PDB file of C-alpha atoms in Angstrom:
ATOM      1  CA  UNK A 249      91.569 128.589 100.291  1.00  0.00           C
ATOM      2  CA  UNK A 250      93.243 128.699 103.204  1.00  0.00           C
ATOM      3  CA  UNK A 251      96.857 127.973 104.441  1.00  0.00           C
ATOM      4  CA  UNK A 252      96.035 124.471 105.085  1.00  0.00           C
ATOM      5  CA  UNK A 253      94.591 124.055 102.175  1.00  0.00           C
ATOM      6  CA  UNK A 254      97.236 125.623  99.990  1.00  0.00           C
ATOM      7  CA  UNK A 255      99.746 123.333 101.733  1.00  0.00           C
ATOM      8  CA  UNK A 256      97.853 120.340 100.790  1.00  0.00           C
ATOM      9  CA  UNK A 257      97.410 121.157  97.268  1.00  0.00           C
ATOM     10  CA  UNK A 258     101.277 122.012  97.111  1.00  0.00           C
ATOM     11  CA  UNK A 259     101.499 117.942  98.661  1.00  0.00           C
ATOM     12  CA  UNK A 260      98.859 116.979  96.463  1.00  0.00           C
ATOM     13  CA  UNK A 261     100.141 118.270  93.382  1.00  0.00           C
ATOM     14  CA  UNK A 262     103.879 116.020  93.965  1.00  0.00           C
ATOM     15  CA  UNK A 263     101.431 112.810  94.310  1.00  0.00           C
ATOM     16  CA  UNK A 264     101.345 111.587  91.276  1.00  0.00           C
ATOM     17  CA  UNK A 265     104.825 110.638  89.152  1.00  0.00           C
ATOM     18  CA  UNK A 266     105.392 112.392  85.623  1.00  0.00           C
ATOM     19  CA  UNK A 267     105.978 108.985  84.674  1.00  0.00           C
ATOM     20  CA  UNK A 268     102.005 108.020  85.155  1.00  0.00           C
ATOM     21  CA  UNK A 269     100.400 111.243  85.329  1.00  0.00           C
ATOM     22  CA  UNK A 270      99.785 111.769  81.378  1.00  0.00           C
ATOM     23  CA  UNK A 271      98.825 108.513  80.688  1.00  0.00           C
ATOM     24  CA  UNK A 272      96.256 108.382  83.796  1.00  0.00           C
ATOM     25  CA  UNK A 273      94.830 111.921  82.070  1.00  0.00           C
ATOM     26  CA  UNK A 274      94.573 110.120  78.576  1.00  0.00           C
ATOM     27  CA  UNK A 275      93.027 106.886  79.929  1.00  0.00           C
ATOM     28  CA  UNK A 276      90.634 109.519  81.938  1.00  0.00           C
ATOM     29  CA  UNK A 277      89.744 111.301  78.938  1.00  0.00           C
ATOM     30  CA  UNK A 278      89.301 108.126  77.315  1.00  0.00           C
ATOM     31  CA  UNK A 279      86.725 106.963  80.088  1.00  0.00           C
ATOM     32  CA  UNK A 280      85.024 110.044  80.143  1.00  0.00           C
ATOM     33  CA  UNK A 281      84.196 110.177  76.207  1.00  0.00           C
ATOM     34  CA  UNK A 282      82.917 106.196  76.446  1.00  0.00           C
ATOM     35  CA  UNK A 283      81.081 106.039  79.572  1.00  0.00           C
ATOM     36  CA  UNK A 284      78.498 108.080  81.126  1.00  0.00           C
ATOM     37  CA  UNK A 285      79.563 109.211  84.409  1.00  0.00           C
ATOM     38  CA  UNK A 286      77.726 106.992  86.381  1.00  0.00           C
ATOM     39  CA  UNK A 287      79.290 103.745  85.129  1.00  0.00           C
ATOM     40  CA  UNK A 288      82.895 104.926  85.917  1.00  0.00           C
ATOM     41  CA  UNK A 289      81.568 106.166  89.139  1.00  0.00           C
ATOM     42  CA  UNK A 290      80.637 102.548  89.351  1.00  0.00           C
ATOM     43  CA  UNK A 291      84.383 101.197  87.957  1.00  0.00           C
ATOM     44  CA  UNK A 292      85.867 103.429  90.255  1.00  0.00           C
ATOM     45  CA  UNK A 293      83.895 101.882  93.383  1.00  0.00           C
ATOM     46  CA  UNK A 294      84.916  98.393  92.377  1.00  0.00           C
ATOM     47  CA  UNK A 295      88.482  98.940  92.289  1.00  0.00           C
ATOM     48  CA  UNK A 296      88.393 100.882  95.232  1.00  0.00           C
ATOM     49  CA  UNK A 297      86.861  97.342  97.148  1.00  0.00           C
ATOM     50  CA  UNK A 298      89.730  96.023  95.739  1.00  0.00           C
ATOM     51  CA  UNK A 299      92.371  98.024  97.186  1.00  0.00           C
ATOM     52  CA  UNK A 300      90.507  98.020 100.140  1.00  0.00           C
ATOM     53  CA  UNK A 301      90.419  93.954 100.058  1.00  0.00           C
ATOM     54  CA  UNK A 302      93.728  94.095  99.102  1.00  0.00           C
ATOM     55  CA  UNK A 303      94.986  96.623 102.114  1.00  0.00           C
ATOM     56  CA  UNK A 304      92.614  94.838 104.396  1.00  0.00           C
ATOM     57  CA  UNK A 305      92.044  96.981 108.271  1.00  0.00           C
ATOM     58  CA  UNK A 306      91.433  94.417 111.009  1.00  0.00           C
ATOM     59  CA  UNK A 307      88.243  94.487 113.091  1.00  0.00           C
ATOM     60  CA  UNK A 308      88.602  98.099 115.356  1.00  0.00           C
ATOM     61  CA  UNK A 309      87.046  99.100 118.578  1.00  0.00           C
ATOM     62  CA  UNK A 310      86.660 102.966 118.372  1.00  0.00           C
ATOM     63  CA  UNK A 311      86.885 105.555 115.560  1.00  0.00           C
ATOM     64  CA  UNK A 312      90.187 106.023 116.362  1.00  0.00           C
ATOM     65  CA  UNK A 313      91.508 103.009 116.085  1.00  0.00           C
ATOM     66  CA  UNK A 314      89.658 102.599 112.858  1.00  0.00           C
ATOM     67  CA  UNK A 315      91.440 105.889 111.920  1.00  0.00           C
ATOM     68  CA  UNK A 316      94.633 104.860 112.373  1.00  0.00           C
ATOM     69  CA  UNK A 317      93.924 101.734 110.492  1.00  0.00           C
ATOM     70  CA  UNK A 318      92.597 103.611 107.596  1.00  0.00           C
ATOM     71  CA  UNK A 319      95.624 105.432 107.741  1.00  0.00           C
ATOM     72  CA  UNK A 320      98.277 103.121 107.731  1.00  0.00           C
ATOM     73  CA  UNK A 321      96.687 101.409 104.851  1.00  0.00           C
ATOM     74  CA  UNK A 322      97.168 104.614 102.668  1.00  0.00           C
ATOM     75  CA  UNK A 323     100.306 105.302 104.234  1.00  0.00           C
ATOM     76  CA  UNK A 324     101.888 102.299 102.745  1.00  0.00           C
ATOM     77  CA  UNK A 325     100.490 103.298  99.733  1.00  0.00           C
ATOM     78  CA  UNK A 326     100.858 106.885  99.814  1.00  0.00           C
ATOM     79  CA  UNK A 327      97.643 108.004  99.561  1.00  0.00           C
ATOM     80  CA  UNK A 328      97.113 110.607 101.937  1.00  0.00           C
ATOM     81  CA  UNK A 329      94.832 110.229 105.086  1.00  0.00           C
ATOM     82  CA  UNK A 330      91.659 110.186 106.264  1.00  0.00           C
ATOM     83  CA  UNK A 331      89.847 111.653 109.401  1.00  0.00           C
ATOM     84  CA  UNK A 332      86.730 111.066 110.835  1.00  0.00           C
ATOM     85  CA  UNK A 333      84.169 112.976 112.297  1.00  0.00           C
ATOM     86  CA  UNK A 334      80.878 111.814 114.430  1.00  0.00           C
ATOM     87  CA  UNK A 335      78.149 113.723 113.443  1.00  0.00           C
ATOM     88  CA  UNK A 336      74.672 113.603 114.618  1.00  0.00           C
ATOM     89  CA  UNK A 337      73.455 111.208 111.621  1.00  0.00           C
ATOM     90  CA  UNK A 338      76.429 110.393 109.756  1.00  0.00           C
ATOM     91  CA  UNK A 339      79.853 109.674 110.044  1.00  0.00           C
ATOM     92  CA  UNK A 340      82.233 112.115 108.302  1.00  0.00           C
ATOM     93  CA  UNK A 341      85.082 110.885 106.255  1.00  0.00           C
ATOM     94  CA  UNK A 342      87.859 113.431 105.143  1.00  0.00           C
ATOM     95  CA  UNK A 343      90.569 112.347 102.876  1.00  0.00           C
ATOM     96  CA  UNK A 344      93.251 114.838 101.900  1.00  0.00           C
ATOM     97  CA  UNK A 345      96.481 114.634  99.416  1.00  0.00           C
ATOM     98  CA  UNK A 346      95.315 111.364  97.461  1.00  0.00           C
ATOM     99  CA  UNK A 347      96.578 111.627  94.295  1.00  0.00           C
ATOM    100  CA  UNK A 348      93.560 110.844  92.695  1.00  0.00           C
ATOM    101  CA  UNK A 349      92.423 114.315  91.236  1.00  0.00           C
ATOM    102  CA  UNK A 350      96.230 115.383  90.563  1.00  0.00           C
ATOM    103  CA  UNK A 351      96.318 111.790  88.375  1.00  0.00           C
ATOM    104  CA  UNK A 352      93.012 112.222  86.482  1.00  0.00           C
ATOM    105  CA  UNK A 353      92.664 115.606  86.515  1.00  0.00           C
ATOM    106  CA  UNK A 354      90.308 118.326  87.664  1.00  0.00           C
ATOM    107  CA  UNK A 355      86.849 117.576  85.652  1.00  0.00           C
ATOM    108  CA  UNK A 356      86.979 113.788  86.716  1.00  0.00           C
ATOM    109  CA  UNK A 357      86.097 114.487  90.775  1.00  0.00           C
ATOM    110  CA  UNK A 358      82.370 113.538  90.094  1.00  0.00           C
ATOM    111  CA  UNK A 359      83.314 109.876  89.321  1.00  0.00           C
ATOM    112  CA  UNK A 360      86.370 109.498  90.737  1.00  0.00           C
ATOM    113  CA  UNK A 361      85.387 109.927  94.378  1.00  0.00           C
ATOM    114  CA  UNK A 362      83.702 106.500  93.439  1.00  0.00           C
ATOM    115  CA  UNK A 363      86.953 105.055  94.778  1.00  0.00           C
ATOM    116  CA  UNK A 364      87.084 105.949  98.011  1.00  0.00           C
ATOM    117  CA  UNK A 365      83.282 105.082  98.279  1.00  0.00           C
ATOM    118  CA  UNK A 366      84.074 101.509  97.527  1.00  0.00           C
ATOM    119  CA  UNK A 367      87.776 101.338  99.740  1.00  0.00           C
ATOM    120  CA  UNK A 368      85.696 102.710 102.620  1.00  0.00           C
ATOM    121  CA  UNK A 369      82.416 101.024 102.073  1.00  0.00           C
ATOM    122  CA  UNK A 370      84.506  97.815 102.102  1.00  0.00           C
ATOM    123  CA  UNK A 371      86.232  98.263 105.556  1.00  0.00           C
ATOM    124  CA  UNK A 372      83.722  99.769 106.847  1.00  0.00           C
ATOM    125  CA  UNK A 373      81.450  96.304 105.953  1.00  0.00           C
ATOM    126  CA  UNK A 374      84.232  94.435 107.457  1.00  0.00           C
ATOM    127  CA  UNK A 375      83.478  96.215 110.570  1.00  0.00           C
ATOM    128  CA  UNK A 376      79.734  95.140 110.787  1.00  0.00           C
ATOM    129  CA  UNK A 377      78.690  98.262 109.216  1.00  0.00           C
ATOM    130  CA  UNK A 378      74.469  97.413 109.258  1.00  0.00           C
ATOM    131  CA  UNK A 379      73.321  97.133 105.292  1.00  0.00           C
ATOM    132  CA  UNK A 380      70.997 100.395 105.731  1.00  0.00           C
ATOM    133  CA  UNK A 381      74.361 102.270 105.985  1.00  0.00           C
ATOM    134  CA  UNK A 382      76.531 103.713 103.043  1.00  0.00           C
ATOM    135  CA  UNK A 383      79.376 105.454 102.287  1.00  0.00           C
ATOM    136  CA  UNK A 384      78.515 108.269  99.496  1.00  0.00           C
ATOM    137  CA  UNK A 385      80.924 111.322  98.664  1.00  0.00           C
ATOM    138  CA  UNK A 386      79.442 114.776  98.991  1.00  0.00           C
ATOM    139  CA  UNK A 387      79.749 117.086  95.908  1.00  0.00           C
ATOM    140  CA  UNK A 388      83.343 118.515  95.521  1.00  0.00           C
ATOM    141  CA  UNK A 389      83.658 121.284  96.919  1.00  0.00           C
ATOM    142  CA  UNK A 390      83.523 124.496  94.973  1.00  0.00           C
ATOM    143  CA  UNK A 391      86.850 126.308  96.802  1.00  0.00           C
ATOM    144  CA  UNK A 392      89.169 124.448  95.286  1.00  0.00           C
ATOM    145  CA  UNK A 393      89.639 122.297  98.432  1.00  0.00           C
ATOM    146  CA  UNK A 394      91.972 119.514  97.970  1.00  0.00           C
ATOM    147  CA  UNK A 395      90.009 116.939 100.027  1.00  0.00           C
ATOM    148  CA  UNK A 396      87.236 114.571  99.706  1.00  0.00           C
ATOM    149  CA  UNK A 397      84.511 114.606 101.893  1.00  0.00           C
ATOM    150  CA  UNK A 398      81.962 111.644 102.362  1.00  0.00           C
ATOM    151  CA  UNK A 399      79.252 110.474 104.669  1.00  0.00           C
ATOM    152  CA  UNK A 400      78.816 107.071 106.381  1.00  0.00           C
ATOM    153  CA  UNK A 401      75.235 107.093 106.878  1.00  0.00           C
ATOM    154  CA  UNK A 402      71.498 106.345 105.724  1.00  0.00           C
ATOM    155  CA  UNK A 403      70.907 107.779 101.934  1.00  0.00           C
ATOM    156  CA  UNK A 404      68.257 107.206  99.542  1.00  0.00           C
ATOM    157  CA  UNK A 405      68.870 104.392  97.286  1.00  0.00           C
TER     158      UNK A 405
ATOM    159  CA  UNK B 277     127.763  60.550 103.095  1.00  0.00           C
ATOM    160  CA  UNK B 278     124.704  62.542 104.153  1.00  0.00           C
ATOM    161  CA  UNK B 279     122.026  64.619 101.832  1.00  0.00           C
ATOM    162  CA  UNK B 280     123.754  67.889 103.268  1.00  0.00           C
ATOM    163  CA  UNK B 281     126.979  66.470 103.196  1.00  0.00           C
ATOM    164  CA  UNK B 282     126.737  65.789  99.400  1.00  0.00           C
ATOM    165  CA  UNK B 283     124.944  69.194  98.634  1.00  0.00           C
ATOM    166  CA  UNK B 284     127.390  71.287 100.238  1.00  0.00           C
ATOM    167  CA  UNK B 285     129.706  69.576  98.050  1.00  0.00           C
ATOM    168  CA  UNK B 286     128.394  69.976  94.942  1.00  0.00           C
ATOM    169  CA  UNK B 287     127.985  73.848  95.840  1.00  0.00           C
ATOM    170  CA  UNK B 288     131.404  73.863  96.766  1.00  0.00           C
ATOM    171  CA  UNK B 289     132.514  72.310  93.252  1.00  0.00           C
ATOM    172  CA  UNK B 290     130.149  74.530  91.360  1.00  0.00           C
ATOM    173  CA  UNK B 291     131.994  77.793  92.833  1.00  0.00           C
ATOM    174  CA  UNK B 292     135.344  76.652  92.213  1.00  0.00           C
ATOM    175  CA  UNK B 293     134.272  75.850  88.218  1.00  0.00           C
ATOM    176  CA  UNK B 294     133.633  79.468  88.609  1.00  0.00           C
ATOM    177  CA  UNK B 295     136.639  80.434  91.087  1.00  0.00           C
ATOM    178  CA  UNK B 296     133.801  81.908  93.456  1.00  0.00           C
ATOM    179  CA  UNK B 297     133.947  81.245  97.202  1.00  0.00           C
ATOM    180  CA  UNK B 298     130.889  79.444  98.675  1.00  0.00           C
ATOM    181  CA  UNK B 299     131.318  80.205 102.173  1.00  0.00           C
ATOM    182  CA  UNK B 300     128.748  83.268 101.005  1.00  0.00           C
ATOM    183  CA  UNK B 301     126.471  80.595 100.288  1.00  0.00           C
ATOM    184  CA  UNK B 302     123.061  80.399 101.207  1.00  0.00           C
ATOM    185  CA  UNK B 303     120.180  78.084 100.452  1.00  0.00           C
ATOM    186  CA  UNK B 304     116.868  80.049  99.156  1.00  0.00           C
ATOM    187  CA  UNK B 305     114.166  79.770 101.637  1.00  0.00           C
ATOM    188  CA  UNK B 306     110.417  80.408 101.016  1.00  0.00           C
ATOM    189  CA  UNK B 307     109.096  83.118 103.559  1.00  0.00           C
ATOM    190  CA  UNK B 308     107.430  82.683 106.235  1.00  0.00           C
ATOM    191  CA  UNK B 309     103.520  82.871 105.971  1.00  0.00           C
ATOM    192  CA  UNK B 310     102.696  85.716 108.385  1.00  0.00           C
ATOM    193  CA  UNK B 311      98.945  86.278 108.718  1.00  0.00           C
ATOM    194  CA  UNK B 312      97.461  87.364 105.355  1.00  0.00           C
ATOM    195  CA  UNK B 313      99.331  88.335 102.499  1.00  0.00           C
ATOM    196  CA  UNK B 314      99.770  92.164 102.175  1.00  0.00           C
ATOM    197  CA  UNK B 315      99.375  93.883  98.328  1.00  0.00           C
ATOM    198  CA  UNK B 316      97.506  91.153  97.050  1.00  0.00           C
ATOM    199  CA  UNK B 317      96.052  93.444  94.430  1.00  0.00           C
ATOM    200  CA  UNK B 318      98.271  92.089  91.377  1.00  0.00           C
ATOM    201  CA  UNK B 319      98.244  92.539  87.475  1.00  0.00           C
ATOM    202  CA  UNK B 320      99.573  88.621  86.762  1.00  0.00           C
ATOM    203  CA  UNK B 321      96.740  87.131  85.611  1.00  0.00           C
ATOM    204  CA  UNK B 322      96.073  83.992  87.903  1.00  0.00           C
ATOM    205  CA  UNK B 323      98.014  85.130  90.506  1.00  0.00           C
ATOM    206  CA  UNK B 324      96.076  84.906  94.088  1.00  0.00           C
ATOM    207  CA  UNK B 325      93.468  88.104  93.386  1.00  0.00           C
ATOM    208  CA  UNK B 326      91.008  89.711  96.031  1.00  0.00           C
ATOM    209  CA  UNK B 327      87.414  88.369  95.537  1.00  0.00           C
ATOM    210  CA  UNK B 328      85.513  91.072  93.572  1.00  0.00           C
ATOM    211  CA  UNK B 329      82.689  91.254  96.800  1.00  0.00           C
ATOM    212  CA  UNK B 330      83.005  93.002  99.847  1.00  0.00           C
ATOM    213  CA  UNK B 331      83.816  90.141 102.942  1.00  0.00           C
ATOM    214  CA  UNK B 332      81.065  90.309 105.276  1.00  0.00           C
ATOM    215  CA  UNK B 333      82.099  90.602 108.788  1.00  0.00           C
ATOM    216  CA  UNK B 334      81.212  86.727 109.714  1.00  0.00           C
ATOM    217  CA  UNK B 335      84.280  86.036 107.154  1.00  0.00           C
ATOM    218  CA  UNK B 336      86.254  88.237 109.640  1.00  0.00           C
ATOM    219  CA  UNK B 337      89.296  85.910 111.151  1.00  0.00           C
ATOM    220  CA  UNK B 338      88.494  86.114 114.584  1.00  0.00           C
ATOM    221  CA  UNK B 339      91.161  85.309 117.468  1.00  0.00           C
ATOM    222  CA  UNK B 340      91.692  81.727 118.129  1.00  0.00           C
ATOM    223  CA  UNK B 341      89.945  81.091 122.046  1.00  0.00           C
ATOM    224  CA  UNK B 342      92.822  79.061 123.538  1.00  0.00           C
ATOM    225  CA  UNK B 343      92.165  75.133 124.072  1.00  0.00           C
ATOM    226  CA  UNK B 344      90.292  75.043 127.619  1.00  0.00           C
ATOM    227  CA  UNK B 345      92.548  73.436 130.090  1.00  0.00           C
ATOM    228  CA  UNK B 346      92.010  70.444 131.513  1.00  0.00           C
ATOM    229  CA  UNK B 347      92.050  71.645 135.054  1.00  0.00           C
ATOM    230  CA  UNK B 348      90.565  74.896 136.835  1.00  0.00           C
ATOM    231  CA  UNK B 349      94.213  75.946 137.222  1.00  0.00           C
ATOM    232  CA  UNK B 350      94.300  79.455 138.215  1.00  0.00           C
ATOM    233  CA  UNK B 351      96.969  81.185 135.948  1.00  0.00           C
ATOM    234  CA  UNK B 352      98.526  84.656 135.992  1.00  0.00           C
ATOM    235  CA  UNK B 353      96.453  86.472 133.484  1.00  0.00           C
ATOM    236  CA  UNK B 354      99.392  86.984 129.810  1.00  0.00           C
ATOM    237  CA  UNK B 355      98.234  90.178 127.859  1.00  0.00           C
ATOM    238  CA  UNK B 356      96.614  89.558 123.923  1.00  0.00           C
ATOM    239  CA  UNK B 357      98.901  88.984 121.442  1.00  0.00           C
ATOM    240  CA  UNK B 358      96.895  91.456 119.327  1.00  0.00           C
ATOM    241  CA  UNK B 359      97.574  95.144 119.730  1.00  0.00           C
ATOM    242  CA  UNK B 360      93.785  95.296 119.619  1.00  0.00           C
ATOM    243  CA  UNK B 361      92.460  93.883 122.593  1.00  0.00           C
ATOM    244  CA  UNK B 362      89.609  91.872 121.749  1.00  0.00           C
ATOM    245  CA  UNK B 363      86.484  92.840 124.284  1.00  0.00           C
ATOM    246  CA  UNK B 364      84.579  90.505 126.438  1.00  0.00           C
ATOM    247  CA  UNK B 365      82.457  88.605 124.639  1.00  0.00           C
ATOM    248  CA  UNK B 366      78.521  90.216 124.558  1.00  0.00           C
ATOM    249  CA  UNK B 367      80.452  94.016 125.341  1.00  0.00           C
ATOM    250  CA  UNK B 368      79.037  95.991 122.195  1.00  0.00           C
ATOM    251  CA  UNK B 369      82.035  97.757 120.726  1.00  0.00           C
ATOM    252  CA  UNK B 370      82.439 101.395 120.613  1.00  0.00           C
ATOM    253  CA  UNK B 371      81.689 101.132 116.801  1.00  0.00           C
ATOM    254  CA  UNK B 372      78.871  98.673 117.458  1.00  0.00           C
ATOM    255  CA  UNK B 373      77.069 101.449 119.244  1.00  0.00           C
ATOM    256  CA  UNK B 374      77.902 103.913 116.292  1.00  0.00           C
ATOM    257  CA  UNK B 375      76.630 102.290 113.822  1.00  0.00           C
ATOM    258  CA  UNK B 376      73.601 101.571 114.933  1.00  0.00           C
ATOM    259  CA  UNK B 377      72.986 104.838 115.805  1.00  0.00           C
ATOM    260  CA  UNK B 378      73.745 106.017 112.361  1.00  0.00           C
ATOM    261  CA  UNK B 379      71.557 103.230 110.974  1.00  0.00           C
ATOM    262  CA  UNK B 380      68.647 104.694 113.126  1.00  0.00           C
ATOM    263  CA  UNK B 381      68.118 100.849 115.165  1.00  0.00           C
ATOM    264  CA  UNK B 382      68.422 100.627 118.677  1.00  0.00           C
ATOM    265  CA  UNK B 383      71.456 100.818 119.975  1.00  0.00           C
ATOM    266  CA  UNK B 384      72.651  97.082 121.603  1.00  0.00           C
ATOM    267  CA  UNK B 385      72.445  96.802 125.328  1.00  0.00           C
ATOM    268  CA  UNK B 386      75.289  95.292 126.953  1.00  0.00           C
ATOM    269  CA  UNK B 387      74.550  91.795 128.148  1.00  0.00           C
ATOM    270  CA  UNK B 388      73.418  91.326 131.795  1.00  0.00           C
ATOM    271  CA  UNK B 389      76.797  91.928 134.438  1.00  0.00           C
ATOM    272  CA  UNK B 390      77.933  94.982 132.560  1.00  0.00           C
ATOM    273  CA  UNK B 391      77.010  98.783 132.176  1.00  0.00           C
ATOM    274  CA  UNK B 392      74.927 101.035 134.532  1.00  0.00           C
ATOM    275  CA  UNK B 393      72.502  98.472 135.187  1.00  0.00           C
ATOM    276  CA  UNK B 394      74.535  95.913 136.331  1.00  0.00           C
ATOM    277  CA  UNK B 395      75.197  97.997 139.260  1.00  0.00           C
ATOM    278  CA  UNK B 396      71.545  99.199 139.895  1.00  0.00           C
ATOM    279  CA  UNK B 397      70.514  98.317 143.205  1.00  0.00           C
ATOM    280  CA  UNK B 398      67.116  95.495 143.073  1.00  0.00           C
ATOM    281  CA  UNK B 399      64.629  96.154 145.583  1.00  0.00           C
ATOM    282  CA  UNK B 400      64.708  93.606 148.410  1.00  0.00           C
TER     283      UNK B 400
END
């Protein structure tokens, strides 16, 4: 982990009130002993096109300005921020200090990415994203990392 | 006696029942509707709730073209009220070109008049 990283896990780890924290880590536990994975991977995507249809980003030219419109949108909300990176086939999204993990806890990063999947699939459809291309979260990353990292790009349904 | 007359009045008596001033009165006005509601994502049941599907980009609000005018009256040009300038129309956006890169498709040529080939040279 480096310096960076340990500073965003320090901001990460303030994102989430004591008031809502324990009860987001029983409700988690509670959706984790009910529902296989995938379905609250699904839940997860669903509310996350709400908050994204909720927060909506108007129509962008360029990355940045897409960026920025991410970012004021989770600004408001205090959820971190997002960059973006052009790769050769994919678009890279990385979101730091959501409080997301530090709410539901460490074991729930599998489904709980699902929310930024369906906030950024959302705006990104808004900006005439073509149908072949999704947004899918890479696997969480094993050095304790406090980011998520997903693709815009063409995966295998 | 107007409508205004006779409201202000009854205000007036209402704060002396209550030995308040009502020069610090003000009338309640409903705000004013700017654009689309922000933090529409609410827990009251009922209450004006974000469609569960994603809005495809034709449901997009785009800019209103101004009314043409009657006359070809040539007018100093007034900058976009957006802070996004919207591009000429058949100008692929920046993003345009990105996505269909990403989506493997061809990437959209700009319409004839812009780009490099607008400027190529035709054989005479």
């Amino acid at each position: 982990m480096t310096d960076k990283d340990a500073l965003l896990s320090y901001y990460e780890r303030r994102t989430c009130s004591a008031q809502w924290m324990e009860f987001n880590r029983a409700f988690a536990a509670e959706l984790s002993a009910g529902l296989p994975p995938e379905d609250i991977r699904q839940l997860f995507r669903r509310i996350g096109e709400r908050i994204a249809l909720a927060l909506p980003v108007e129509r962008c030219d360029t990355v940045e300005q897409l960026r920025d419109g991410f970012n004021a949108r989770w600004e408001a909300i205090d959820w971190g921020f997002a960059a973006l990176q052009e790769q050769a086939d994919h678009l890279r999204i990385v979101h730091a200090c959501s409080p997301l993990a530090m709410a539901f806890g460490p074991d729930t990063e599998d489904w709980a990415s699902g929310f930024f999947e369906g906030a950024y699939q959302t705006w990104f459809a808004v900006q005439g994203t073509p149908p072949a291309l999704r947004v899918q979260a890479e696997a969480a990353p094993t050095d304790g990392s406090p980011q998520v990292m997903l693709r815009l790009g063409r995966f295998q349904r | 006696m107007s409508n205004d007359d006779r409201e202000a009045e009854d205000v007036a008596g209402l704060f002396r029942k209550f030995g308040g001033d009502a020069k610090g009165y003000k009338e309640f006005e409903p705000a004013p509707e700017v654009g689309q509601p922000q933090g529409a994502w609410t827990l009251i049941p009922g209450a004006s709730a974000a469609p569960a599907a994603p809005v495809p980009p034709a449901a997009v609000p785009a800019p209103a073209a101004p009314a043409p005018a009657p006359a070809p009256v040539p007018t100093p040009s007034a900058p976009a009220p957006s802070a996004v300038a919207a591009p000429p129309a058949g100008t692929p956006r920046e993003l345009d070109l990105l996505f269909a890169r990403l989506a493997g498709q061809p990437q959209p040529a700009p319409e004839g008049g812009h780009g490099l080939m607008s400027r190529w040279r035709k054989p005479s």
